[in-house]
Amino acid sequence: MNCDELRSAVLSGAEDELTAAHEAGCAACRSQVSGLRAAAESLSSDVVWEEPPPELAGQVLALIGHAAGSSGREPTRKAPVRGRWLTAAGIAASLVLIVGLFGLNRGPVPDWRVDLPATDLAPTAVAAVQGWNEASGTRMLISIEGLEPAPNGFVYEFWLSDGPLHISAGTFHDGGEIELWSGVARADFPRLWITLEAIDEDESPSGHTVLDTG
Amino acid sequence: MRKFSQGDTDAVAELYTSFGRAVFTVAYAALGERGLAEEAVQQTFLQAWRASSRFDPNRDPGPWLYAIARRVAVDLYRRERRHQSADVIDAEVAVLSPSFEGTWEAWQVRSALEELTPDERAVMRATHYLGLSHEETAERLGIPAGTVKSRSYRAHKRMAGLLGHLREETA
């Protein structure tokens, strides 16, 4: 048995008297077998066989492409606790409205207005939200200027949050005036923010925040 | 790397193709959760892109990317720990999970697997991860048992050569 055969045997878990004899007389192999045994153990765990989702490559490409097109600085990180994001509640409570579609029965003066400061991902964006508190939820008119259209395969998504609880109020593609509706009360969800989202099955916030009241 | 630092799509895709799985492996090994691992991969490549102008293009980008990936995973781990309990004090957050100890080994093993042909990798997966015998592997993959043995021999020999230095570097 030579050194190559010993190392292969250790990695494949086929050690026997012959490998033991070689190891005992070969200092070079003795220095390597512990690492190879650890590697053999790794090969039987799911860690080294777990595959990233195919769409992750596109998300990385889009993220860097978007950052290269803006300031190039790091974006706000992803929302921390996905598990607490209420998918069903978000879907049930949120509805996107196109401006004029519902012919809003709002008064001329909104109940509240808040600026949405831009993050490093969209440094040229300027945005504000006006809201009308309704019995069944909140109507909002978002005015956004200076926001680049979302790249292909992506949309912007508007969120209302209270700590780790995130409610989506809908998606849109680029700036202008966008009217949104949420079934929750603004007073219960103090944070308003907008993220860039890949169009995929992941319904939680991506963390690529472009505008945020913080 | 020069094209990568410019955000060139092909260069980013090339780097991801070469190292995306290994970065994911490190993140998954450290964090133990796919969603967080995916976030770590995105942050790793973004941070690599931001730092790429300072990277020597003559060097192997693997260890550099590994270092970024591990640091990103540490940050995410601590962030999650803080969110899991408001009572966690900083000293507790500073203590890393034992899962971080094997990340370099996981990187090396995954990188070595990427050096194999898809056929060889399939045999390695069947025998090591699924625990199948050569005969069972042959049946599962629809190839002769002799082919399984020869592929297994070549794969182990190649991986052993690639991983022989593992203990020396982790020690």
mmCIF file with all atom_site columns, C-alpha atoms in Angstrom, chain A residues 4-13 28 30-61 63-69 71-82 84 121 164 202 206-208, chain B residues 4 6-10 12-13 16 20-21 24-26 28-29 33-39 41-43 45-47 49-50 72 75-76 79-80 83-85 102 105-107 109-110 113-114 121-122 124-126 128-129 152-153 155-161 163-168:
data_model
loop_
_atom_site.group_PDB
_atom_site.id
_atom_site.type_symbol
_atom_site.label_atom_id
_atom_site.label_alt_id
_atom_site.label_comp_id
_atom_site.label_asym_id
_atom_site.label_entity_id
_atom_site.label_seq_id
_atom_site.pdbx_PDB_ins_code
_atom_site.Cartn_x
_atom_site.Cartn_y
_atom_site.Cartn_z
_atom_site.occupancy
_atom_site.B_iso_or_equiv
_atom_site.pdbx_formal_charge
_atom_site.auth_seq_id
_atom_site.auth_comp_id
_atom_site.auth_asym_id
_atom_site.auth_atom_id
_atom_site.pdbx_PDB_model_num
ATOM 1   C CA . ASP A 1 4   ? -2.163  7.618  -2.178  1.00 0.00 ? 4   ASP A CA 1
ATOM 2   C CA . GLU A 1 5   ? -3.939  4.349  -1.471  1.00 0.00 ? 5   GLU A CA 1
ATOM 3   C CA . LEU A 1 6   ? -3.877  4.985  2.251   1.00 0.00 ? 6   LEU A CA 1
ATOM 4   C CA . ARG A 1 7   ? -5.331  8.475  1.904   1.00 0.00 ? 7   ARG A CA 1
ATOM 5   C CA . SER A 1 8   ? -8.090  7.226  -0.398  1.00 0.00 ? 8   SER A CA 1
ATOM 6   C CA . ALA A 1 9   ? -8.885  4.421  2.009   1.00 0.00 ? 9   ALA A CA 1
ATOM 7   C CA . VAL A 1 10  ? -9.128  6.813  4.949   1.00 0.00 ? 10  VAL A CA 1
ATOM 8   C CA . LEU A 1 11  ? -11.392 9.175  3.029   1.00 0.00 ? 11  LEU A CA 1
ATOM 9   C CA . SER A 1 12  ? -13.635 6.332  1.904   1.00 0.00 ? 12  SER A CA 1
ATOM 10  C CA . GLY A 1 13  ? -13.803 4.855  5.391   1.00 0.00 ? 13  GLY A CA 1
ATOM 11  C CA . ALA A 1 28  ? 3.696   12.040 6.204   1.00 0.00 ? 28  ALA A CA 1
ATOM 12  C CA . ARG A 1 30  ? 0.045   10.329 9.947   1.00 0.00 ? 30  ARG A CA 1
ATOM 13  C CA . SER A 1 31  ? 0.002   14.113 9.590   1.00 0.00 ? 31  SER A CA 1
ATOM 14  C CA . GLN A 1 32  ? -2.871  13.900 7.112   1.00 0.00 ? 32  GLN A CA 1
ATOM 15  C CA . VAL A 1 33  ? -5.184  11.148 8.265   1.00 0.00 ? 33  VAL A CA 1
ATOM 16  C CA . SER A 1 34  ? -6.962  13.108 10.979  1.00 0.00 ? 34  SER A CA 1
ATOM 17  C CA . GLY A 1 35  ? -7.968  15.762 8.464   1.00 0.00 ? 35  GLY A CA 1
ATOM 18  C CA . LEU A 1 36  ? -9.124  13.124 6.007   1.00 0.00 ? 36  LEU A CA 1
ATOM 19  C CA . ARG A 1 37  ? -11.161 11.353 8.675   1.00 0.00 ? 37  ARG A CA 1
ATOM 20  C CA . ALA A 1 38  ? -12.853 14.650 9.505   1.00 0.00 ? 38  ALA A CA 1
ATOM 21  C CA . ALA A 1 39  ? -13.498 15.187 5.793   1.00 0.00 ? 39  ALA A CA 1
ATOM 22  C CA . ALA A 1 40  ? -15.006 11.703 5.511   1.00 0.00 ? 40  ALA A CA 1
ATOM 23  C CA . GLU A 1 41  ? -17.328 12.586 8.378   1.00 0.00 ? 41  GLU A CA 1
ATOM 24  C CA . SER A 1 42  ? -18.316 15.820 6.609   1.00 0.00 ? 42  SER A CA 1
ATOM 25  C CA . LEU A 1 43  ? -19.178 13.850 3.486   1.00 0.00 ? 43  LEU A CA 1
ATOM 26  C CA . SER A 1 44  ? -21.881 11.992 5.374   1.00 0.00 ? 44  SER A CA 1
ATOM 27  C CA . SER A 1 45  ? -23.527 15.174 6.678   1.00 0.00 ? 45  SER A CA 1
ATOM 28  C CA . ASP A 1 46  ? -26.104 17.213 4.832   1.00 0.00 ? 46  ASP A CA 1
ATOM 29  C CA . VAL A 1 47  ? -24.037 20.396 5.160   1.00 0.00 ? 47  VAL A CA 1
ATOM 30  C CA . VAL A 1 48  ? -21.774 19.753 2.180   1.00 0.00 ? 48  VAL A CA 1
ATOM 31  C CA . TRP A 1 49  ? -24.579 18.351 0.036   1.00 0.00 ? 49  TRP A CA 1
ATOM 32  C CA . GLU A 1 50  ? -27.179 21.042 0.626   1.00 0.00 ? 50  GLU A CA 1
ATOM 33  C CA . GLU A 1 51  ? -27.730 22.968 -2.606  1.00 0.00 ? 51  GLU A CA 1
ATOM 34  C CA . PRO A 1 52  ? -28.481 26.679 -2.785  1.00 0.00 ? 52  PRO A CA 1
ATOM 35  C CA . PRO A 1 53  ? -31.712 27.496 -4.614  1.00 0.00 ? 53  PRO A CA 1
ATOM 36  C CA . PRO A 1 54  ? -31.229 28.080 -8.354  1.00 0.00 ? 54  PRO A CA 1
ATOM 37  C CA . GLU A 1 55  ? -32.673 31.590 -8.137  1.00 0.00 ? 55  GLU A CA 1
ATOM 38  C CA . LEU A 1 56  ? -29.989 32.686 -5.680  1.00 0.00 ? 56  LEU A CA 1
ATOM 39  C CA . ALA A 1 57  ? -27.511 33.267 -8.488  1.00 0.00 ? 57  ALA A CA 1
ATOM 40  C CA . GLY A 1 58  ? -29.883 35.706 -10.153 1.00 0.00 ? 58  GLY A CA 1
ATOM 41  C CA . GLN A 1 59  ? -30.517 37.458 -6.865  1.00 0.00 ? 59  GLN A CA 1
ATOM 42  C CA . VAL A 1 60  ? -26.800 37.935 -6.304  1.00 0.00 ? 60  VAL A CA 1
ATOM 43  C CA . LEU A 1 61  ? -26.392 39.255 -9.827  1.00 0.00 ? 61  LEU A CA 1
ATOM 44  C CA . LEU A 1 63  ? -28.122 42.842 -6.031  1.00 0.00 ? 63  LEU A CA 1
ATOM 45  C CA . ILE A 1 64  ? -24.645 43.692 -7.272  1.00 0.00 ? 64  ILE A CA 1
ATOM 46  C CA . GLY A 1 65  ? -25.985 45.094 -10.499 1.00 0.00 ? 65  GLY A CA 1
ATOM 47  C CA . HIS A 1 66  ? -28.338 47.326 -8.563  1.00 0.00 ? 66  HIS A CA 1
ATOM 48  C CA . ALA A 1 67  ? -25.640 48.408 -6.132  1.00 0.00 ? 67  ALA A CA 1
ATOM 49  C CA . ALA A 1 68  ? -23.293 49.142 -9.036  1.00 0.00 ? 68  ALA A CA 1
ATOM 50  C CA . GLY A 1 69  ? -25.990 51.305 -10.562 1.00 0.00 ? 69  GLY A CA 1
ATOM 51  C CA . SER A 1 71  ? -24.021 54.215 -4.700  1.00 0.00 ? 71  SER A CA 1
ATOM 52  C CA . GLY A 1 72  ? -22.355 50.839 -4.486  1.00 0.00 ? 72  GLY A CA 1
ATOM 53  C CA . ARG A 1 73  ? -22.668 50.851 -0.756  1.00 0.00 ? 73  ARG A CA 1
ATOM 54  C CA . GLU A 1 74  ? -24.108 48.093 1.320   1.00 0.00 ? 74  GLU A CA 1
ATOM 55  C CA . PRO A 1 75  ? -27.905 48.010 1.544   1.00 0.00 ? 75  PRO A CA 1
ATOM 56  C CA . THR A 1 76  ? -29.922 47.583 4.656   1.00 0.00 ? 76  THR A CA 1
ATOM 57  C CA . ARG A 1 77  ? -29.905 43.985 5.695   1.00 0.00 ? 77  ARG A CA 1
ATOM 58  C CA . LYS A 1 78  ? -32.739 41.537 5.479   1.00 0.00 ? 78  LYS A CA 1
ATOM 59  C CA . ALA A 1 79  ? -35.530 41.539 8.014   1.00 0.00 ? 79  ALA A CA 1
ATOM 60  C CA . PRO A 1 80  ? -34.386 39.446 10.931  1.00 0.00 ? 80  PRO A CA 1
ATOM 61  C CA . VAL A 1 81  ? -37.118 37.024 11.800  1.00 0.00 ? 81  VAL A CA 1
ATOM 62  C CA . ARG A 1 82  ? -38.715 35.476 8.782   1.00 0.00 ? 82  ARG A CA 1
ATOM 63  C CA . ARG A 1 84  ? -42.702 35.655 12.398  1.00 0.00 ? 84  ARG A CA 1
ATOM 64  C CA . LEU A 1 121 ? -29.477 51.568 -2.325  1.00 0.00 ? 121 LEU A CA 1
ATOM 65  C CA . PRO A 1 164 ? -40.654 41.751 13.564  1.00 0.00 ? 164 PRO A CA 1
ATOM 66  C CA . ASP A 1 202 ? -40.267 33.956 -0.882  1.00 0.00 ? 202 ASP A CA 1
ATOM 67  C CA . SER A 1 206 ? -35.699 40.707 1.182   1.00 0.00 ? 206 SER A CA 1
ATOM 68  C CA . GLY A 1 207 ? -33.911 43.254 3.309   1.00 0.00 ? 207 GLY A CA 1
ATOM 69  C CA . HIS A 1 208 ? -32.804 45.217 0.254   1.00 0.00 ? 208 HIS A CA 1
ATOM 70  C CA . PHE B 2 4   ? -15.931 41.843 -11.060 1.00 0.00 ? 4   PHE B CA 1
ATOM 71  C CA . GLN B 2 6   ? -16.834 46.959 -12.024 1.00 0.00 ? 6   GLN B CA 1
ATOM 72  C CA . GLY B 2 7   ? -19.993 44.929 -11.471 1.00 0.00 ? 7   GLY B CA 1
ATOM 73  C CA . ASP B 2 8   ? -19.574 43.169 -14.799 1.00 0.00 ? 8   ASP B CA 1
ATOM 74  C CA . THR B 2 9   ? -22.425 40.664 -14.995 1.00 0.00 ? 9   THR B CA 1
ATOM 75  C CA . ASP B 2 10  ? -20.365 37.906 -16.563 1.00 0.00 ? 10  ASP B CA 1
ATOM 76  C CA . VAL B 2 12  ? -20.055 38.210 -11.096 1.00 0.00 ? 12  VAL B CA 1
ATOM 77  C CA . ALA B 2 13  ? -21.732 35.148 -12.588 1.00 0.00 ? 13  ALA B CA 1
ATOM 78  C CA . TYR B 2 16  ? -20.698 32.804 -8.245  1.00 0.00 ? 16  TYR B CA 1
ATOM 79  C CA . GLY B 2 20  ? -21.419 30.113 -4.793  1.00 0.00 ? 20  GLY B CA 1
ATOM 80  C CA . ARG B 2 21  ? -21.961 26.572 -3.526  1.00 0.00 ? 21  ARG B CA 1
ATOM 81  C CA . PHE B 2 24  ? -23.548 28.583 0.737   1.00 0.00 ? 24  PHE B CA 1
ATOM 82  C CA . THR B 2 25  ? -22.026 25.551 2.456   1.00 0.00 ? 25  THR B CA 1
ATOM 83  C CA . VAL B 2 26  ? -20.091 27.719 4.898   1.00 0.00 ? 26  VAL B CA 1
ATOM 84  C CA . TYR B 2 28  ? -25.403 26.798 6.053   1.00 0.00 ? 28  TYR B CA 1
ATOM 85  C CA . ALA B 2 29  ? -22.843 25.004 8.232   1.00 0.00 ? 29  ALA B CA 1
ATOM 86  C CA . GLU B 2 33  ? -30.946 27.589 8.323   1.00 0.00 ? 33  GLU B CA 1
ATOM 87  C CA . ARG B 2 34  ? -31.426 27.869 4.587   1.00 0.00 ? 34  ARG B CA 1
ATOM 88  C CA . GLY B 2 35  ? -33.019 31.320 4.587   1.00 0.00 ? 35  GLY B CA 1
ATOM 89  C CA . LEU B 2 36  ? -30.222 32.817 6.614   1.00 0.00 ? 36  LEU B CA 1
ATOM 90  C CA . ALA B 2 37  ? -27.647 30.990 4.518   1.00 0.00 ? 37  ALA B CA 1
ATOM 91  C CA . GLU B 2 38  ? -29.121 32.488 1.354   1.00 0.00 ? 38  GLU B CA 1
ATOM 92  C CA . GLU B 2 39  ? -29.001 35.933 2.891   1.00 0.00 ? 39  GLU B CA 1
ATOM 93  C CA . VAL B 2 41  ? -24.502 34.342 0.316   1.00 0.00 ? 41  VAL B CA 1
ATOM 94  C CA . GLN B 2 42  ? -25.976 37.584 -1.017  1.00 0.00 ? 42  GLN B CA 1
ATOM 95  C CA . GLN B 2 43  ? -24.169 39.648 1.583   1.00 0.00 ? 43  GLN B CA 1
ATOM 96  C CA . PHE B 2 45  ? -20.854 38.501 -2.736  1.00 0.00 ? 45  PHE B CA 1
ATOM 97  C CA . LEU B 2 46  ? -21.973 42.077 -2.188  1.00 0.00 ? 46  LEU B CA 1
ATOM 98  C CA . GLN B 2 47  ? -19.205 42.657 0.334   1.00 0.00 ? 47  GLN B CA 1
ATOM 99  C CA . TRP B 2 49  ? -17.775 43.207 -4.755  1.00 0.00 ? 49  TRP B CA 1
ATOM 100 C CA . ARG B 2 50  ? -17.357 46.251 -2.545  1.00 0.00 ? 50  ARG B CA 1
ATOM 101 C CA . VAL B 2 72  ? -20.965 37.630 7.307   1.00 0.00 ? 72  VAL B CA 1
ATOM 102 C CA . ASP B 2 75  ? -22.712 38.963 11.918  1.00 0.00 ? 75  ASP B CA 1
ATOM 103 C CA . LEU B 2 76  ? -25.964 37.247 11.000  1.00 0.00 ? 76  LEU B CA 1
ATOM 104 C CA . ARG B 2 79  ? -28.038 39.552 14.872  1.00 0.00 ? 79  ARG B CA 1
ATOM 105 C CA . GLU B 2 80  ? -30.354 36.558 15.125  1.00 0.00 ? 80  GLU B CA 1
ATOM 106 C CA . HIS B 2 83  ? -33.541 39.159 18.043  1.00 0.00 ? 83  HIS B CA 1
ATOM 107 C CA . GLN B 2 84  ? -34.307 35.803 19.597  1.00 0.00 ? 84  GLN B CA 1
ATOM 108 C CA . SER B 2 85  ? -34.143 37.232 23.081  1.00 0.00 ? 85  SER B CA 1
ATOM 109 C CA . GLY B 2 102 ? -16.021 23.327 11.097  1.00 0.00 ? 102 GLY B CA 1
ATOM 110 C CA . GLU B 2 105 ? -13.357 22.108 6.684   1.00 0.00 ? 105 GLU B CA 1
ATOM 111 C CA . ALA B 2 106 ? -16.822 22.339 5.127   1.00 0.00 ? 106 ALA B CA 1
ATOM 112 C CA . TRP B 2 107 ? -15.515 24.895 2.624   1.00 0.00 ? 107 TRP B CA 1
ATOM 113 C CA . VAL B 2 109 ? -14.745 19.530 1.312   1.00 0.00 ? 109 VAL B CA 1
ATOM 114 C CA . ARG B 2 110 ? -17.377 21.311 -0.752  1.00 0.00 ? 110 ARG B CA 1
ATOM 115 C CA . LEU B 2 113 ? -16.443 18.037 -4.436  1.00 0.00 ? 113 LEU B CA 1
ATOM 116 C CA . GLU B 2 114 ? -16.791 20.783 -7.030  1.00 0.00 ? 114 GLU B CA 1
ATOM 117 C CA . ARG B 2 121 ? -19.943 13.473 -7.402  1.00 0.00 ? 121 ARG B CA 1
ATOM 118 C CA . ALA B 2 122 ? -23.115 11.436 -7.785  1.00 0.00 ? 122 ALA B CA 1
ATOM 119 C CA . MET B 2 124 ? -19.768 10.164 -3.691  1.00 0.00 ? 124 MET B CA 1
ATOM 120 C CA . ARG B 2 125 ? -23.195 11.424 -2.669  1.00 0.00 ? 125 ARG B CA 1
ATOM 121 C CA . ALA B 2 126 ? -24.766 8.006  -2.944  1.00 0.00 ? 126 ALA B CA 1
ATOM 122 C CA . HIS B 2 128 ? -21.269 8.822  1.695   1.00 0.00 ? 128 HIS B CA 1
ATOM 123 C CA . TYR B 2 129 ? -24.452 10.824 2.197   1.00 0.00 ? 129 TYR B CA 1
ATOM 124 C CA . SER B 2 152 ? -15.477 5.924  -6.550  1.00 0.00 ? 152 SER B CA 1
ATOM 125 C CA . TYR B 2 153 ? -11.765 5.077  -6.719  1.00 0.00 ? 153 TYR B CA 1
ATOM 126 C CA . ALA B 2 155 ? -13.116 10.416 -6.841  1.00 0.00 ? 155 ALA B CA 1
ATOM 127 C CA . HIS B 2 156 ? -11.592 9.376  -3.534  1.00 0.00 ? 156 HIS B CA 1
ATOM 128 C CA . LYS B 2 157 ? -8.087  9.547  -4.889  1.00 0.00 ? 157 LYS B CA 1
ATOM 129 C CA . ARG B 2 158 ? -8.646  13.020 -6.262  1.00 0.00 ? 158 ARG B CA 1
ATOM 130 C CA . MET B 2 159 ? -10.369 14.302 -3.148  1.00 0.00 ? 159 MET B CA 1
ATOM 131 C CA . ALA B 2 160 ? -7.749  12.802 -0.883  1.00 0.00 ? 160 ALA B CA 1
ATOM 132 C CA . GLY B 2 161 ? -5.116  14.678 -2.833  1.00 0.00 ? 161 GLY B CA 1
ATOM 133 C CA . LEU B 2 163 ? -7.814  17.491 1.153   1.00 0.00 ? 163 LEU B CA 1
ATOM 134 C CA . GLY B 2 164 ? -4.527  16.061 2.378   1.00 0.00 ? 164 GLY B CA 1
ATOM 135 C CA . HIS B 2 165 ? -3.490  19.431 3.762   1.00 0.00 ? 165 HIS B CA 1
ATOM 136 C CA . LEU B 2 166 ? -6.722  19.948 5.701   1.00 0.00 ? 166 LEU B CA 1
ATOM 137 C CA . ARG B 2 167 ? -5.456  19.130 9.186   1.00 0.00 ? 167 ARG B CA 1
ATOM 138 C CA . GLU B 2 168 ? -2.318  21.192 8.761   1.00 0.00 ? 168 GLU B CA 1
#
